[in-house]
mmCIF file of C-alpha atoms and ligand atoms in Angstrom:
data_model
loop_
_atom_site.group_PDB
_atom_site.id
_atom_site.type_symbol
_atom_site.label_atom_id
_atom_site.label_comp_id
_atom_site.label_asym_id
_atom_site.label_seq_id
_atom_site.Cartn_x
_atom_site.Cartn_y
_atom_site.Cartn_z
ATOM 1 C CA MET W 88 -0.090 -0.134 -0.061
ATOM 2 C CA LYS W 89 1.168 3.511 -0.940
ATOM 3 C CA TYR W 90 0.134 6.636 1.172
ATOM 4 C CA LEU W 91 -0.263 10.321 0.083
ATOM 5 C CA ILE W 92 -0.988 12.385 3.265
ATOM 6 C CA ALA W 93 -2.184 16.003 2.572
ATOM 7 C CA ASN W 94 -1.129 18.119 5.578
ATOM 8 C CA TRP W 95 -3.056 21.442 4.987
ATOM 9 C CA LYS W 96 -1.644 22.971 8.218
ATOM 10 C CA MET W 97 -3.356 26.321 9.238
ATOM 11 C CA ASN W 98 -3.547 27.534 5.663
ATOM 12 C CA LEU W 99 -7.091 27.129 4.687
ATOM 13 C CA GLY W 100 -10.469 28.372 6.164
ATOM 14 C CA ILE W 101 -13.476 25.962 6.292
ATOM 15 C CA LYS W 102 -14.849 27.079 2.913
ATOM 16 C CA GLU W 103 -11.502 26.800 1.366
ATOM 17 C CA SER W 104 -11.078 23.302 2.698
ATOM 18 C CA VAL W 105 -14.371 22.233 1.630
ATOM 19 C CA GLU W 106 -13.714 23.495 -1.910
ATOM 20 C CA LEU W 107 -10.259 21.802 -2.068
ATOM 21 C CA SER W 108 -11.654 18.484 -0.678
ATOM 22 C CA LYS W 109 -14.361 18.612 -3.488
ATOM 23 C CA LYS W 110 -11.778 19.280 -6.225
ATOM 24 C CA ILE W 111 -9.755 16.408 -5.079
ATOM 25 C CA SER W 112 -12.597 13.793 -4.270
ATOM 26 C CA GLY W 113 -14.076 14.650 -7.683
ATOM 27 C CA GLU W 114 -10.821 13.355 -9.388
ATOM 28 C CA ILE W 115 -10.023 10.342 -7.162
ATOM 29 C CA GLU W 116 -11.360 6.924 -7.924
ATOM 30 C CA SER W 117 -11.328 4.081 -5.511
ATOM 31 C CA ASP W 118 -7.869 2.610 -5.616
ATOM 32 C CA LYS W 119 -6.815 -0.412 -3.645
ATOM 33 C CA ILE W 120 -3.072 0.275 -3.698
ATOM 34 C CA LYS W 121 -3.049 3.968 -2.622
ATOM 35 C CA THR W 122 -4.426 5.482 0.390
ATOM 36 C CA ILE W 123 -4.994 9.237 0.037
ATOM 37 C CA VAL W 124 -5.551 11.173 3.398
ATOM 38 C CA LEU W 125 -6.715 14.719 3.903
ATOM 39 C CA CYS W 126 -5.636 16.520 7.002
ATOM 40 C CA PRO W 127 -7.437 19.840 7.434
ATOM 41 C CA SER W 128 -7.337 21.969 10.532
ATOM 42 C CA PHE W 129 -9.520 20.785 13.453
ATOM 43 C CA ALA W 130 -12.091 23.498 12.620
ATOM 44 C CA SER W 131 -12.720 22.136 9.131
ATOM 45 C CA LEU W 132 -12.701 18.363 9.977
ATOM 46 C CA ALA W 133 -16.411 17.916 10.146
ATOM 47 C CA GLU W 134 -17.270 19.597 6.973
ATOM 48 C CA VAL W 135 -14.410 17.928 4.998
ATOM 49 C CA SER W 136 -15.711 14.696 6.491
ATOM 50 C CA GLU W 137 -19.005 15.285 4.881
ATOM 51 C CA VAL W 138 -17.534 15.927 1.550
ATOM 52 C CA ILE W 139 -15.335 12.975 1.283
ATOM 53 C CA LYS W 140 -17.608 10.392 3.064
ATOM 54 C CA LYS W 141 -18.669 8.904 -0.151
ATOM 55 C CA SER W 142 -15.227 8.847 -1.808
ATOM 56 C CA SER W 143 -12.197 6.648 -1.199
ATOM 57 C CA LEU W 144 -10.372 9.510 0.520
ATOM 58 C CA LYS W 145 -9.576 9.218 4.203
ATOM 59 C CA LEU W 146 -9.664 11.748 6.886
ATOM 60 C CA GLY W 147 -6.708 12.797 9.006
ATOM 61 C CA ALA W 148 -6.234 15.116 11.958
ATOM 62 C CA GLN W 149 -3.094 17.236 12.366
ATOM 63 C CA ASP W 150 -2.717 16.619 16.099
ATOM 64 C CA ILE W 151 -4.451 14.890 19.035
ATOM 65 C CA PHE W 152 -4.372 15.340 22.774
ATOM 66 C CA TRP W 153 -2.825 12.685 25.085
ATOM 67 C CA VAL W 154 -5.904 12.355 27.284
ATOM 68 C CA ASN W 155 -9.246 11.415 25.769
ATOM 69 C CA LYS W 156 -11.590 13.570 27.792
ATOM 70 C CA GLY W 157 -11.872 16.159 30.422
ATOM 71 C CA ALA W 158 -10.784 19.516 31.659
ATOM 72 C CA PHE W 159 -8.202 20.290 29.051
ATOM 73 C CA THR W 160 -9.047 23.657 27.703
ATOM 74 C CA GLY W 161 -8.340 24.189 24.021
ATOM 75 C CA GLU W 162 -7.489 20.336 23.295
ATOM 76 C CA VAL W 163 -9.299 17.890 21.135
ATOM 77 C CA GLY W 164 -9.802 14.360 22.213
ATOM 78 C CA ALA W 165 -9.745 11.019 20.273
ATOM 79 C CA PRO W 166 -13.361 10.047 20.835
ATOM 80 C CA GLU W 167 -14.427 13.320 19.216
ATOM 81 C CA LEU W 168 -12.017 12.801 16.328
ATOM 82 C CA LYS W 169 -13.364 9.494 15.831
ATOM 83 C CA GLU W 170 -16.876 10.647 15.868
ATOM 84 C CA ILE W 171 -16.048 12.933 12.994
ATOM 85 C CA GLY W 172 -14.708 10.192 10.833
ATOM 86 C CA VAL W 173 -10.900 10.716 11.409
ATOM 87 C CA GLU W 174 -8.778 7.514 10.693
ATOM 88 C CA PHE W 175 -5.213 9.008 10.893
ATOM 89 C CA VAL W 176 -3.547 11.515 13.069
ATOM 90 C CA ILE W 177 -0.292 13.181 12.412
ATOM 91 C CA VAL W 178 1.818 13.177 15.708
ATOM 92 C CA GLY W 179 5.004 15.043 16.531
ATOM 93 C CA HIS W 180 5.175 17.207 13.453
ATOM 94 C CA SER W 181 8.226 19.315 13.352
ATOM 95 C CA GLU W 182 6.153 22.482 13.632
ATOM 96 C CA ARG W 183 4.646 21.224 16.833
ATOM 97 C CA ARG W 184 8.113 20.100 18.111
ATOM 98 C CA HIS W 185 9.927 23.342 17.197
ATOM 99 C CA ILE W 186 7.217 25.992 17.328
ATOM 100 C CA VAL W 187 4.893 24.584 20.024
ATOM 101 C CA GLY W 188 7.706 23.093 21.917
ATOM 102 C CA GLU W 189 6.306 19.442 22.059
ATOM 103 C CA THR W 190 8.920 17.080 23.536
ATOM 104 C CA ASP W 191 9.451 13.347 22.657
ATOM 105 C CA GLU W 192 7.796 12.436 25.944
ATOM 106 C CA VAL W 193 4.540 14.323 24.952
ATOM 107 C CA ILE W 194 4.634 12.749 21.620
ATOM 108 C CA ALA W 195 5.031 9.398 23.114
ATOM 109 C CA LYS W 196 1.858 9.757 25.016
ATOM 110 C CA LYS W 197 -0.143 11.103 21.922
ATOM 111 C CA MET W 198 1.014 8.090 19.851
ATOM 112 C CA LYS W 199 -0.254 5.785 22.771
ATOM 113 C CA LEU W 200 -3.696 7.573 23.004
ATOM 114 C CA ALA W 201 -4.094 7.527 19.306
ATOM 115 C CA ALA W 202 -3.288 3.824 19.160
ATOM 116 C CA ASP W 203 -5.490 3.017 21.991
ATOM 117 C CA PHE W 204 -8.381 4.579 20.370
ATOM 118 C CA GLY W 205 -7.884 2.732 17.011
ATOM 119 C CA LEU W 206 -6.668 5.720 15.093
ATOM 120 C CA ARG W 207 -3.567 5.261 12.950
ATOM 121 C CA PRO W 208 -0.934 7.606 14.274
ATOM 122 C CA ILE W 209 1.970 8.960 11.817
ATOM 123 C CA LEU W 210 4.963 9.596 13.808
ATOM 124 C CA CYS W 211 6.999 12.480 12.284
ATOM 125 C CA VAL W 212 10.709 12.422 12.823
ATOM 126 C CA GLY W 213 13.524 14.375 11.327
ATOM 127 C CA GLU W 214 16.746 16.384 12.143
ATOM 128 C CA THR W 215 17.320 19.969 12.037
ATOM 129 C CA GLY W 216 19.838 21.521 9.630
ATOM 130 C CA ASP W 217 22.365 21.920 12.534
ATOM 131 C CA GLU W 218 21.997 18.208 13.474
ATOM 132 C CA ARG W 219 22.666 17.257 9.914
ATOM 133 C CA GLU W 220 25.679 19.547 9.602
ATOM 134 C CA ASN W 221 27.079 18.210 12.859
ATOM 135 C CA GLU W 222 26.529 14.564 11.683
ATOM 136 C CA GLN W 223 23.887 13.944 14.242
ATOM 137 C CA ALA W 224 21.035 13.298 11.909
ATOM 138 C CA GLU W 225 20.840 9.475 12.228
ATOM 139 C CA LYS W 226 21.387 9.709 16.056
ATOM 140 C CA ARG W 227 18.451 12.222 16.473
ATOM 141 C CA VAL W 228 16.140 10.134 14.308
ATOM 142 C CA ALA W 229 16.883 6.927 16.190
ATOM 143 C CA GLU W 230 16.193 8.718 19.333
ATOM 144 C CA GLN W 231 12.935 10.101 18.228
ATOM 145 C CA LEU W 232 11.843 6.765 17.155
ATOM 146 C CA ASP W 233 13.038 5.080 20.359
ATOM 147 C CA LEU W 234 11.176 7.737 22.582
ATOM 148 C CA GLY W 235 8.204 8.393 20.371
ATOM 149 C CA LEU W 236 7.261 4.718 20.174
ATOM 150 C CA GLN W 237 8.232 3.629 23.790
ATOM 151 C CA LEU W 238 4.614 3.215 25.104
ATOM 152 C CA LEU W 239 3.153 1.239 22.351
ATOM 153 C CA ASP W 240 2.824 -2.507 22.342
ATOM 154 C CA ASN W 241 3.598 -4.877 19.342
ATOM 155 C CA ALA W 242 0.048 -4.894 18.141
ATOM 156 C CA GLN W 243 -0.093 -1.032 18.184
ATOM 157 C CA ILE W 244 3.224 -0.798 16.566
ATOM 158 C CA SER W 245 1.997 -2.733 13.499
ATOM 159 C CA LYS W 246 -0.788 -0.059 12.890
ATOM 160 C CA ILE W 247 1.350 3.031 12.733
ATOM 161 C CA LEU W 248 3.265 4.953 9.950
ATOM 162 C CA ILE W 249 6.333 6.910 10.188
ATOM 163 C CA ALA W 250 7.152 10.059 8.204
ATOM 164 C CA TYR W 251 10.725 11.106 7.822
ATOM 165 C CA GLU W 252 10.689 14.862 7.476
ATOM 166 C CA PRO W 253 14.034 16.587 7.713
ATOM 167 C CA VAL W 254 13.148 19.999 9.385
ATOM 168 C CA TRP W 255 15.372 21.858 6.979
ATOM 169 C CA ALA W 256 13.440 20.625 3.934
ATOM 170 C CA ILE W 257 9.939 21.412 5.209
ATOM 171 C CA GLY W 258 8.449 24.321 3.365
ATOM 172 C CA THR W 259 11.841 25.512 2.011
ATOM 173 C CA GLY W 260 11.891 24.070 -1.469
ATOM 174 C CA LYS W 261 15.073 22.128 -0.561
ATOM 175 C CA ALA W 262 14.107 18.518 -0.643
ATOM 176 C CA CYS W 263 16.331 15.888 0.836
ATOM 177 C CA SER W 264 18.695 14.314 -1.852
ATOM 178 C CA PRO W 265 17.409 10.659 -2.824
ATOM 179 C CA ASP W 266 20.773 9.320 -1.507
ATOM 180 C CA ASP W 267 20.350 10.999 2.037
ATOM 181 C CA ALA W 268 16.704 9.998 1.944
ATOM 182 C CA LEU W 269 17.725 6.475 1.313
ATOM 183 C CA SER W 270 20.363 6.296 3.989
ATOM 184 C CA MET W 271 17.644 7.493 6.488
ATOM 185 C CA PHE W 272 15.104 4.972 5.152
ATOM 186 C CA VAL W 273 17.615 2.219 5.806
ATOM 187 C CA LEU W 274 18.271 3.521 9.343
ATOM 188 C CA ILE W 275 14.459 3.697 10.171
ATOM 189 C CA LYS W 276 13.939 0.188 8.894
ATOM 190 C CA LYS W 277 16.782 -1.040 10.939
ATOM 191 C CA VAL W 278 15.621 0.491 14.160
ATOM 192 C CA LEU W 279 12.010 -0.681 13.574
ATOM 193 C CA GLN W 280 13.433 -4.272 12.921
ATOM 194 C CA GLU W 281 15.751 -4.438 15.796
ATOM 195 C CA LYS W 282 13.470 -2.856 18.433
ATOM 196 C CA PHE W 283 10.088 -4.176 17.427
ATOM 197 C CA SER W 284 10.813 -7.027 14.943
ATOM 198 C CA GLU W 285 8.549 -5.063 12.604
ATOM 199 C CA ASN W 286 9.261 -4.977 8.729
ATOM 200 C CA ASN W 287 5.987 -3.773 7.391
ATOM 201 C CA ILE W 288 5.518 -0.395 8.861
ATOM 202 C CA PRO W 289 5.040 2.175 6.080
ATOM 203 C CA ILE W 290 7.779 4.941 6.062
ATOM 204 C CA LEU W 291 6.815 8.064 4.297
ATOM 205 C CA TYR W 292 9.081 11.007 3.204
ATOM 206 C CA GLY W 293 8.117 14.583 3.789
ATOM 207 C CA GLY W 294 9.708 17.915 3.014
ATOM 208 C CA SER W 295 9.270 19.955 -0.272
ATOM 209 C CA THR W 296 7.833 17.068 -2.143
ATOM 210 C CA ASP W 297 6.077 17.723 -5.573
ATOM 211 C CA ASP W 298 5.098 15.849 -8.674
ATOM 212 C CA LYS W 299 8.632 16.046 -9.933
ATOM 213 C CA ASN W 300 10.521 14.633 -7.134
ATOM 214 C CA ILE W 301 8.052 12.155 -5.402
ATOM 215 C CA ALA W 302 9.025 9.252 -7.609
ATOM 216 C CA SER W 303 12.680 9.287 -6.441
ATOM 217 C CA TYR W 304 11.574 8.820 -2.889
ATOM 218 C CA ILE W 305 9.391 5.842 -3.894
ATOM 219 C CA GLU W 306 12.318 4.460 -5.722
ATOM 220 C CA ALA W 307 14.423 4.692 -2.490
ATOM 221 C CA GLY W 308 11.747 2.576 -0.805
ATOM 222 C CA TYR W 309 9.347 4.984 0.849
ATOM 223 C CA ALA W 310 5.706 4.064 0.890
ATOM 224 C CA GLY W 311 4.601 7.609 -0.126
ATOM 225 C CA ALA W 312 4.712 11.094 1.198
ATOM 226 C CA LEU W 313 3.459 13.544 3.882
ATOM 227 C CA VAL W 314 2.770 16.554 1.680
ATOM 228 C CA GLY W 315 2.398 20.228 2.750
ATOM 229 C CA GLY W 316 2.691 22.976 0.166
ATOM 230 C CA SER W 317 1.957 20.775 -2.858
ATOM 231 C CA SER W 318 -1.255 19.479 -1.253
ATOM 232 C CA LEU W 319 -2.770 22.708 -1.567
ATOM 233 C CA LYS W 320 -2.459 22.688 -5.226
ATOM 234 C CA PRO W 321 -4.959 20.098 -6.533
ATOM 235 C CA LEU W 322 -3.249 19.561 -9.962
ATOM 236 C CA THR W 323 0.153 18.967 -8.504
ATOM 237 C CA PHE W 324 -1.296 16.759 -5.781
ATOM 238 C CA LEU W 325 -3.295 14.618 -8.217
ATOM 239 C CA LYS W 326 -0.065 14.253 -10.356
ATOM 240 C CA MET W 327 1.773 13.114 -7.246
ATOM 241 C CA LYS W 328 -0.903 10.496 -6.762
ATOM 242 C CA GLU W 329 -0.310 9.216 -10.385
ATOM 243 C CA ALA W 330 3.581 9.156 -9.645
ATOM 244 C CA ILE W 331 3.303 6.891 -6.610
ATOM 245 C CA GLU W 332 2.821 3.609 -8.510
HETATM 246 P P1 PGA I 24 6.058 20.735 2.758
HETATM 247 O O1 PGA I 24 5.565 20.286 4.202
HETATM 248 O O2 PGA I 24 5.739 19.626 1.719
HETATM 249 O O3 PGA I 24 5.495 22.080 2.458
HETATM 250 O O4 PGA I 24 7.540 20.891 2.792
HETATM 251 C C1 PGA I 24 5.631 18.836 4.676
HETATM 252 C C2 PGA I 24 5.147 18.814 5.964
HETATM 253 O O5 PGA I 24 5.347 19.753 6.829
HETATM 254 O O6 PGA I 24 4.569 17.892 6.331
#
């Protein structure tokens, strides 16, 4: 199975999200080998869910809280997300790690809660530009995997996805070279195999992907992409879908 996950971030209002999901769902036919997931903002989830419910598109959230219910002002819990029709959830995106200050420990709790509620969490990992320059990239990604997955049992591990998103490549137009992406793919596979005896977890690439470069990541072994900027352009996004055979 290949995956294309559209991360719309905080770029669209509700009307714009509905329009974009209509455009995409109108062009997507049911496809048994590709899963296409739209991740609008929390505020747009319910309306986008209505638009795509008769299509093969799946719904994802951009974040989740680590407790399911209660006095947590401003947070959104797993039961509510499930009620809306969410199946996937992005956890530990670099913008949450670096702008909001989420730690690996918080991310581990979010992974656990999402998995406990039968959602499919997508754990984002990736080094900063400084970490890459200082040859710490692999060490940091291995650590993020270790810590982020520490609370999951083996059955839960088998349901997750990993997205390798080098921080310096996100939204910059500087995508990771296919060679560097391949080395990181090999490392992630090795960690998952050694720690969890898991060989089938989909590993996605993210960071300045478009219809021109996505095929090179698939060639390197990635099972698809987590897409930011290009997912806001329906033509580009649909071409990316065609490119992930
Ligand atoms: P980008 O974002 O494709 O705009 O680089 C990717 C992401 O943040 O998931």
